[in-house]
């Protein structure tokens, strides 16, 4: 089956099979959050991005092998509703952005800053700190040595625009600056984008619309 990135709450997961990494996407909770399970093919170690909701669905996706790490992309409550239960069930290490960790009511074991490297087995992910949706949002970039990059953007970038900055001009200016300089300016059009809600996209699909986003201010 070809990966589409289209998932629905209560529906099946979708799996993106790369040479070194398997990415399983599942939708959970009343706000249609995406959670992503990354599995290193060489070691079978797993990492979960956003224990957003519905711990039983997430634990069923994780399976008996457990997870070594869970990353919370930012402090908004819809992205950590299942975090405490997943941590209790798996004993996993918790990661979050340095400037958002205080807003997450589960202790963060590892504070993440811009440019930090996270590992899942033999696979390396690079964290980028984007300011605007929250003070400490992080995205994770996997630069696939066998293909194009993949980036897990939380609520910082979606099909059609950047994340909600609540009509705050300074927050919008900060977020679109960081999205442009840390993603669009350094990654190719083929880069696959996995957002915190909804369907996937690519940087190439979104790049032509950057002037529109600037003009509308959101």
PDB file of C-alpha atoms in Angstrom:
ATOM      1  CA  UNK A   1       0.000   0.000   0.000  1.00  0.00           C
ATOM      2  CA  UNK A   2       1.217   3.484  -0.872  1.00  0.00           C
ATOM      3  CA  UNK A   3       1.471   5.871   2.075  1.00  0.00           C
ATOM      4  CA  UNK A   4      -1.044   8.727   1.857  1.00  0.00           C
ATOM      5  CA  UNK A   5      -0.763  10.386   5.272  1.00  0.00           C
ATOM      6  CA  UNK A   6      -4.566  10.488   5.522  1.00  0.00           C
ATOM      7  CA  UNK A   7      -5.815   9.049   8.801  1.00  0.00           C
ATOM      8  CA  UNK A   8      -9.004   9.430  10.821  1.00  0.00           C
ATOM      9  CA  UNK A   9      -9.757   9.034  14.511  1.00  0.00           C
ATOM     10  CA  UNK A  10     -10.833   5.448  15.095  1.00  0.00           C
ATOM     11  CA  UNK A  11      -9.514   4.390  11.705  1.00  0.00           C
ATOM     12  CA  UNK A  12      -6.390   2.438  10.797  1.00  0.00           C
ATOM     13  CA  UNK A  13      -2.877   3.807  11.036  1.00  0.00           C
ATOM     14  CA  UNK A  14      -0.914   4.622   7.884  1.00  0.00           C
ATOM     15  CA  UNK A  15       2.684   3.473   7.570  1.00  0.00           C
ATOM     16  CA  UNK A  16       5.421   5.254   5.607  1.00  0.00           C
ATOM     17  CA  UNK A  17       8.154   2.702   4.979  1.00  0.00           C
ATOM     18  CA  UNK A  18      11.599   4.201   4.413  1.00  0.00           C
ATOM     19  CA  UNK A  19      14.828   2.241   4.033  1.00  0.00           C
ATOM     20  CA  UNK A  20      16.081   2.891   7.577  1.00  0.00           C
ATOM     21  CA  UNK A  21      12.915   4.070   9.315  1.00  0.00           C
ATOM     22  CA  UNK A  22       9.263   3.120   9.563  1.00  0.00           C
ATOM     23  CA  UNK A  23       6.850   5.974  10.325  1.00  0.00           C
ATOM     24  CA  UNK A  24       3.387   5.039  11.600  1.00  0.00           C
ATOM     25  CA  UNK A  25       0.797   7.832  11.669  1.00  0.00           C
ATOM     26  CA  UNK A  26      -2.382   7.591  13.723  1.00  0.00           C
ATOM     27  CA  UNK A  27      -5.113  10.140  14.537  1.00  0.00           C
ATOM     28  CA  UNK A  28      -6.440  10.388  18.102  1.00  0.00           C
ATOM     29  CA  UNK A  29      -8.723  12.471  20.275  1.00  0.00           C
ATOM     30  CA  UNK A  30     -11.476  15.067  19.826  1.00  0.00           C
ATOM     31  CA  UNK A  31      -9.119  17.560  18.143  1.00  0.00           C
ATOM     32  CA  UNK A  32      -7.979  15.053  15.510  1.00  0.00           C
ATOM     33  CA  UNK A  33      -4.355  15.055  16.656  1.00  0.00           C
ATOM     34  CA  UNK A  34      -1.689  13.139  14.794  1.00  0.00           C
ATOM     35  CA  UNK A  35       0.777  10.941  16.657  1.00  0.00           C
ATOM     36  CA  UNK A  36       3.790   9.439  14.914  1.00  0.00           C
ATOM     37  CA  UNK A  37       5.624   6.273  15.903  1.00  0.00           C
ATOM     38  CA  UNK A  38       9.151   6.036  14.471  1.00  0.00           C
ATOM     39  CA  UNK A  39      10.853   2.652  14.363  1.00  0.00           C
ATOM     40  CA  UNK A  40      14.505   2.103  13.461  1.00  0.00           C
ATOM     41  CA  UNK A  41      14.656  -0.826  11.069  1.00  0.00           C
ATOM     42  CA  UNK A  42      18.152  -1.858  12.174  1.00  0.00           C
ATOM     43  CA  UNK A  43      17.498  -1.999  15.923  1.00  0.00           C
ATOM     44  CA  UNK A  44      13.673  -1.982  16.281  1.00  0.00           C
ATOM     45  CA  UNK A  45      13.969   0.870  18.793  1.00  0.00           C
ATOM     46  CA  UNK A  46      10.920   3.130  18.747  1.00  0.00           C
ATOM     47  CA  UNK A  47      10.220   6.809  19.419  1.00  0.00           C
ATOM     48  CA  UNK A  48       6.771   8.397  19.725  1.00  0.00           C
ATOM     49  CA  UNK A  49       6.049  11.979  18.679  1.00  0.00           C
ATOM     50  CA  UNK A  50       3.149  13.495  20.672  1.00  0.00           C
ATOM     51  CA  UNK A  51       1.254  11.218  23.058  1.00  0.00           C
ATOM     52  CA  UNK A  52      -1.722  13.377  22.238  1.00  0.00           C
ATOM     53  CA  UNK A  53      -4.746  11.364  23.373  1.00  0.00           C
ATOM     54  CA  UNK A  54      -6.270   7.884  23.585  1.00  0.00           C
ATOM     55  CA  UNK A  55      -3.466   6.068  25.351  1.00  0.00           C
ATOM     56  CA  UNK A  56      -4.877   2.656  24.493  1.00  0.00           C
ATOM     57  CA  UNK A  57      -4.690   3.360  20.762  1.00  0.00           C
ATOM     58  CA  UNK A  58      -1.148   4.638  21.137  1.00  0.00           C
ATOM     59  CA  UNK A  59      -0.041   1.697  23.271  1.00  0.00           C
ATOM     60  CA  UNK A  60      -1.625  -0.711  20.812  1.00  0.00           C
ATOM     61  CA  UNK A  61       0.305   0.970  17.999  1.00  0.00           C
ATOM     62  CA  UNK A  62       3.530   0.790  20.016  1.00  0.00           C
ATOM     63  CA  UNK A  63       3.023  -2.902  20.717  1.00  0.00           C
ATOM     64  CA  UNK A  64       5.025  -5.198  22.956  1.00  0.00           C
ATOM     65  CA  UNK A  65       8.421  -3.748  22.004  1.00  0.00           C
ATOM     66  CA  UNK A  66       7.724  -0.525  23.892  1.00  0.00           C
ATOM     67  CA  UNK A  67       9.316   2.835  23.177  1.00  0.00           C
ATOM     68  CA  UNK A  68      12.620   4.328  24.237  1.00  0.00           C
ATOM     69  CA  UNK A  69      11.551   7.962  23.854  1.00  0.00           C
ATOM     70  CA  UNK A  70       8.484  10.165  23.597  1.00  0.00           C
ATOM     71  CA  UNK A  71       8.800  13.705  22.243  1.00  0.00           C
ATOM     72  CA  UNK A  72       6.190  16.372  22.946  1.00  0.00           C
ATOM     73  CA  UNK A  73       6.343  18.992  20.206  1.00  0.00           C
ATOM     74  CA  UNK A  74       4.870  21.775  22.352  1.00  0.00           C
ATOM     75  CA  UNK A  75       3.009  22.514  25.546  1.00  0.00           C
ATOM     76  CA  UNK A  76      -0.595  22.784  24.328  1.00  0.00           C
ATOM     77  CA  UNK A  77      -2.823  20.326  26.158  1.00  0.00           C
ATOM     78  CA  UNK A  78      -4.157  18.489  23.139  1.00  0.00           C
ATOM     79  CA  UNK A  79      -0.633  17.186  22.462  1.00  0.00           C
ATOM     80  CA  UNK A  80      -0.012  15.520  25.839  1.00  0.00           C
ATOM     81  CA  UNK A  81      -3.333  14.146  27.119  1.00  0.00           C
ATOM     82  CA  UNK A  82      -2.041  10.549  26.986  1.00  0.00           C
ATOM     83  CA  UNK A  83       1.539  11.307  27.984  1.00  0.00           C
ATOM     84  CA  UNK A  84       1.301  10.341  31.652  1.00  0.00           C
ATOM     85  CA  UNK A  85      -0.372   7.019  30.847  1.00  0.00           C
ATOM     86  CA  UNK A  86       2.070   6.176  28.057  1.00  0.00           C
ATOM     87  CA  UNK A  87       5.047   6.975  30.308  1.00  0.00           C
ATOM     88  CA  UNK A  88       3.599   4.897  33.148  1.00  0.00           C
ATOM     89  CA  UNK A  89       3.053   1.927  30.827  1.00  0.00           C
ATOM     90  CA  UNK A  90       6.389   2.053  29.019  1.00  0.00           C
ATOM     91  CA  UNK A  91       8.899   3.760  31.330  1.00  0.00           C
ATOM     92  CA  UNK A  92      10.034   5.845  28.372  1.00  0.00           C
ATOM     93  CA  UNK A  93      12.274   8.931  28.462  1.00  0.00           C
ATOM     94  CA  UNK A  94      10.451  12.202  27.856  1.00  0.00           C
ATOM     95  CA  UNK A  95      11.689  15.006  25.619  1.00  0.00           C
ATOM     96  CA  UNK A  96      10.317  18.514  25.079  1.00  0.00           C
ATOM     97  CA  UNK A  97      11.467  21.949  24.039  1.00  0.00           C
ATOM     98  CA  UNK A  98      13.422  23.774  26.699  1.00  0.00           C
ATOM     99  CA  UNK A  99      11.037  26.733  26.744  1.00  0.00           C
ATOM    100  CA  UNK A 100       7.817  24.697  26.805  1.00  0.00           C
ATOM    101  CA  UNK A 101       8.633  21.965  29.331  1.00  0.00           C
ATOM    102  CA  UNK A 102       7.229  23.868  32.305  1.00  0.00           C
ATOM    103  CA  UNK A 103       3.823  23.898  30.621  1.00  0.00           C
ATOM    104  CA  UNK A 104       3.705  20.104  30.282  1.00  0.00           C
ATOM    105  CA  UNK A 105       2.413  18.419  33.468  1.00  0.00           C
ATOM    106  CA  UNK A 106       4.597  15.334  33.043  1.00  0.00           C
ATOM    107  CA  UNK A 107       8.277  15.774  33.975  1.00  0.00           C
ATOM    108  CA  UNK A 108      10.587  16.219  30.996  1.00  0.00           C
ATOM    109  CA  UNK A 109      13.721  14.083  31.244  1.00  0.00           C
ATOM    110  CA  UNK A 110      15.582  15.769  28.390  1.00  0.00           C
ATOM    111  CA  UNK A 111      15.222  19.460  27.525  1.00  0.00           C
ATOM    112  CA  UNK A 112      15.653  20.020  23.803  1.00  0.00           C
ATOM    113  CA  UNK A 113      17.192  23.085  22.160  1.00  0.00           C
ATOM    114  CA  UNK A 114      17.734  24.238  18.601  1.00  0.00           C
ATOM    115  CA  UNK A 115      20.062  21.932  16.701  1.00  0.00           C
ATOM    116  CA  UNK A 116      20.038  19.150  19.279  1.00  0.00           C
ATOM    117  CA  UNK A 117      20.260  15.586  17.992  1.00  0.00           C
ATOM    118  CA  UNK A 118      17.781  12.911  19.057  1.00  0.00           C
ATOM    119  CA  UNK A 119      18.239   9.265  18.174  1.00  0.00           C
ATOM    120  CA  UNK A 120      15.931   6.367  17.555  1.00  0.00           C
ATOM    121  CA  UNK A 121      18.196   3.380  17.199  1.00  0.00           C
ATOM    122  CA  UNK A 122      20.690   4.215  14.449  1.00  0.00           C
ATOM    123  CA  UNK A 123      18.545   7.031  13.016  1.00  0.00           C
ATOM    124  CA  UNK A 124      19.331  10.657  13.866  1.00  0.00           C
ATOM    125  CA  UNK A 125      16.753  13.439  14.127  1.00  0.00           C
ATOM    126  CA  UNK A 126      17.641  17.117  14.385  1.00  0.00           C
ATOM    127  CA  UNK A 127      15.466  19.401  16.518  1.00  0.00           C
ATOM    128  CA  UNK A 128      14.716  22.935  15.395  1.00  0.00           C
ATOM    129  CA  UNK A 129      13.244  25.463  17.806  1.00  0.00           C
ATOM    130  CA  UNK A 130      10.470  27.573  16.237  1.00  0.00           C
ATOM    131  CA  UNK A 131       8.992  30.452  18.230  1.00  0.00           C
ATOM    132  CA  UNK A 132       5.492  31.810  17.730  1.00  0.00           C
ATOM    133  CA  UNK A 133       2.855  29.125  18.154  1.00  0.00           C
ATOM    134  CA  UNK A 134       4.350  28.619  21.606  1.00  0.00           C
ATOM    135  CA  UNK A 135       7.663  29.862  23.041  1.00  0.00           C
ATOM    136  CA  UNK A 136       9.283  26.427  22.939  1.00  0.00           C
ATOM    137  CA  UNK A 137       7.821  24.508  19.997  1.00  0.00           C
ATOM    138  CA  UNK A 138      10.197  22.052  18.377  1.00  0.00           C
ATOM    139  CA  UNK A 139      10.113  20.275  15.046  1.00  0.00           C
ATOM    140  CA  UNK A 140      12.142  17.187  14.190  1.00  0.00           C
ATOM    141  CA  UNK A 141      13.997  16.791  10.900  1.00  0.00           C
ATOM    142  CA  UNK A 142      15.054  13.403   9.547  1.00  0.00           C
ATOM    143  CA  UNK A 143      17.486  13.883   6.674  1.00  0.00           C
ATOM    144  CA  UNK A 144      17.088  10.501   4.998  1.00  0.00           C
ATOM    145  CA  UNK A 145      20.478   9.499   3.496  1.00  0.00           C
ATOM    146  CA  UNK A 146      18.617   7.409   0.916  1.00  0.00           C
ATOM    147  CA  UNK A 147      16.108  10.058  -0.150  1.00  0.00           C
ATOM    148  CA  UNK A 148      14.582  13.399   0.750  1.00  0.00           C
ATOM    149  CA  UNK A 149      14.175  14.902   4.246  1.00  0.00           C
ATOM    150  CA  UNK A 150      11.154  14.354   6.458  1.00  0.00           C
ATOM    151  CA  UNK A 151      10.041  16.897   9.061  1.00  0.00           C
ATOM    152  CA  UNK A 152       7.593  16.508  11.938  1.00  0.00           C
ATOM    153  CA  UNK A 153       6.227  20.007  12.470  1.00  0.00           C
ATOM    154  CA  UNK A 154       3.820  19.777  15.401  1.00  0.00           C
ATOM    155  CA  UNK A 155       1.557  22.827  15.123  1.00  0.00           C
ATOM    156  CA  UNK A 156       4.161  25.099  13.478  1.00  0.00           C
ATOM    157  CA  UNK A 157       3.442  24.256   9.832  1.00  0.00           C
ATOM    158  CA  UNK A 158       0.389  22.805   8.088  1.00  0.00           C
ATOM    159  CA  UNK A 159      -0.934  22.528   4.563  1.00  0.00           C
ATOM    160  CA  UNK A 160      -1.992  26.110   3.875  1.00  0.00           C
ATOM    161  CA  UNK A 161      -0.049  28.005   6.488  1.00  0.00           C
ATOM    162  CA  UNK A 162       1.842  28.268   9.736  1.00  0.00           C
ATOM    163  CA  UNK A 163       0.336  27.459  13.115  1.00  0.00           C
ATOM    164  CA  UNK A 164      -2.131  29.632  14.985  1.00  0.00           C
ATOM    165  CA  UNK A 165      -0.532  32.742  16.493  1.00  0.00           C
ATOM    166  CA  UNK A 166      -3.838  34.082  17.864  1.00  0.00           C
ATOM    167  CA  UNK A 167      -3.785  37.313  15.837  1.00  0.00           C
ATOM    168  CA  UNK A 168      -0.576  38.413  17.571  1.00  0.00           C
ATOM    169  CA  UNK A 169       1.519  40.177  14.904  1.00  0.00           C
ATOM    170  CA  UNK A 170       4.791  39.661  16.787  1.00  0.00           C
ATOM    171  CA  UNK A 171       4.139  35.954  17.268  1.00  0.00           C
ATOM    172  CA  UNK A 172       3.228  35.544  13.597  1.00  0.00           C
ATOM    173  CA  UNK A 173       6.337  37.434  12.472  1.00  0.00           C
ATOM    174  CA  UNK A 174       8.483  35.220  14.683  1.00  0.00           C
ATOM    175  CA  UNK A 175       6.903  31.969  13.553  1.00  0.00           C
ATOM    176  CA  UNK A 176       6.964  32.657   9.826  1.00  0.00           C
ATOM    177  CA  UNK A 177      10.567  33.875  10.123  1.00  0.00           C
ATOM    178  CA  UNK A 178      11.607  30.661  11.866  1.00  0.00           C
ATOM    179  CA  UNK A 179       9.635  28.458   9.473  1.00  0.00           C
ATOM    180  CA  UNK A 180      11.265  30.160   6.509  1.00  0.00           C
ATOM    181  CA  UNK A 181      14.844  30.302   7.783  1.00  0.00           C
ATOM    182  CA  UNK A 182      14.962  26.901   9.487  1.00  0.00           C
ATOM    183  CA  UNK A 183      12.823  24.878   7.086  1.00  0.00           C
ATOM    184  CA  UNK A 184      12.075  26.449   3.688  1.00  0.00           C
ATOM    185  CA  UNK A 185      15.492  28.085   3.249  1.00  0.00           C
ATOM    186  CA  UNK A 186      17.512  24.975   4.051  1.00  0.00           C
ATOM    187  CA  UNK A 187      15.394  22.000   2.958  1.00  0.00           C
ATOM    188  CA  UNK A 188      14.388  20.981  -0.563  1.00  0.00           C
ATOM    189  CA  UNK A 189      10.922  21.013  -2.088  1.00  0.00           C
ATOM    190  CA  UNK A 190      10.703  17.222  -1.771  1.00  0.00           C
ATOM    191  CA  UNK A 191      10.786  17.460   2.030  1.00  0.00           C
ATOM    192  CA  UNK A 192       7.788  15.588   3.439  1.00  0.00           C
ATOM    193  CA  UNK A 193       5.882  17.446   6.173  1.00  0.00           C
ATOM    194  CA  UNK A 194       4.059  15.575   8.939  1.00  0.00           C
ATOM    195  CA  UNK A 195       1.889  18.061  10.882  1.00  0.00           C
ATOM    196  CA  UNK A 196       0.248  17.797  14.277  1.00  0.00           C
ATOM    197  CA  UNK A 197      -3.258  17.712  12.774  1.00  0.00           C
ATOM    198  CA  UNK A 198      -4.649  16.756   9.388  1.00  0.00           C
ATOM    199  CA  UNK A 199      -3.029  15.649   6.169  1.00  0.00           C
ATOM    200  CA  UNK A 200       0.637  15.689   5.244  1.00  0.00           C
ATOM    201  CA  UNK A 201       2.177  18.023   2.679  1.00  0.00           C
ATOM    202  CA  UNK A 202       5.566  18.904   1.195  1.00  0.00           C
ATOM    203  CA  UNK A 203       7.618  22.065   1.359  1.00  0.00           C
ATOM    204  CA  UNK A 204       7.363  22.301  -2.406  1.00  0.00           C
ATOM    205  CA  UNK A 205       3.562  22.347  -2.270  1.00  0.00           C
ATOM    206  CA  UNK A 206       3.585  25.143   0.302  1.00  0.00           C
ATOM    207  CA  UNK A 207       6.532  27.260  -0.870  1.00  0.00           C
ATOM    208  CA  UNK A 208       4.647  29.205  -3.599  1.00  0.00           C
ATOM    209  CA  UNK A 209       2.138  30.405  -0.997  1.00  0.00           C
ATOM    210  CA  UNK A 210       4.607  32.020   1.414  1.00  0.00           C
ATOM    211  CA  UNK A 211       3.931  35.544   0.033  1.00  0.00           C
ATOM    212  CA  UNK A 212       0.201  35.004   0.630  1.00  0.00           C
ATOM    213  CA  UNK A 213       0.842  33.987   4.224  1.00  0.00           C
ATOM    214  CA  UNK A 214       2.922  37.098   4.800  1.00  0.00           C
ATOM    215  CA  UNK A 215       0.224  39.299   3.270  1.00  0.00           C
ATOM    216  CA  UNK A 216      -2.650  37.890   5.295  1.00  0.00           C
ATOM    217  CA  UNK A 217      -0.685  37.783   8.566  1.00  0.00           C
ATOM    218  CA  UNK A 218      -1.602  34.240   9.596  1.00  0.00           C
TER     219      UNK A 218
END
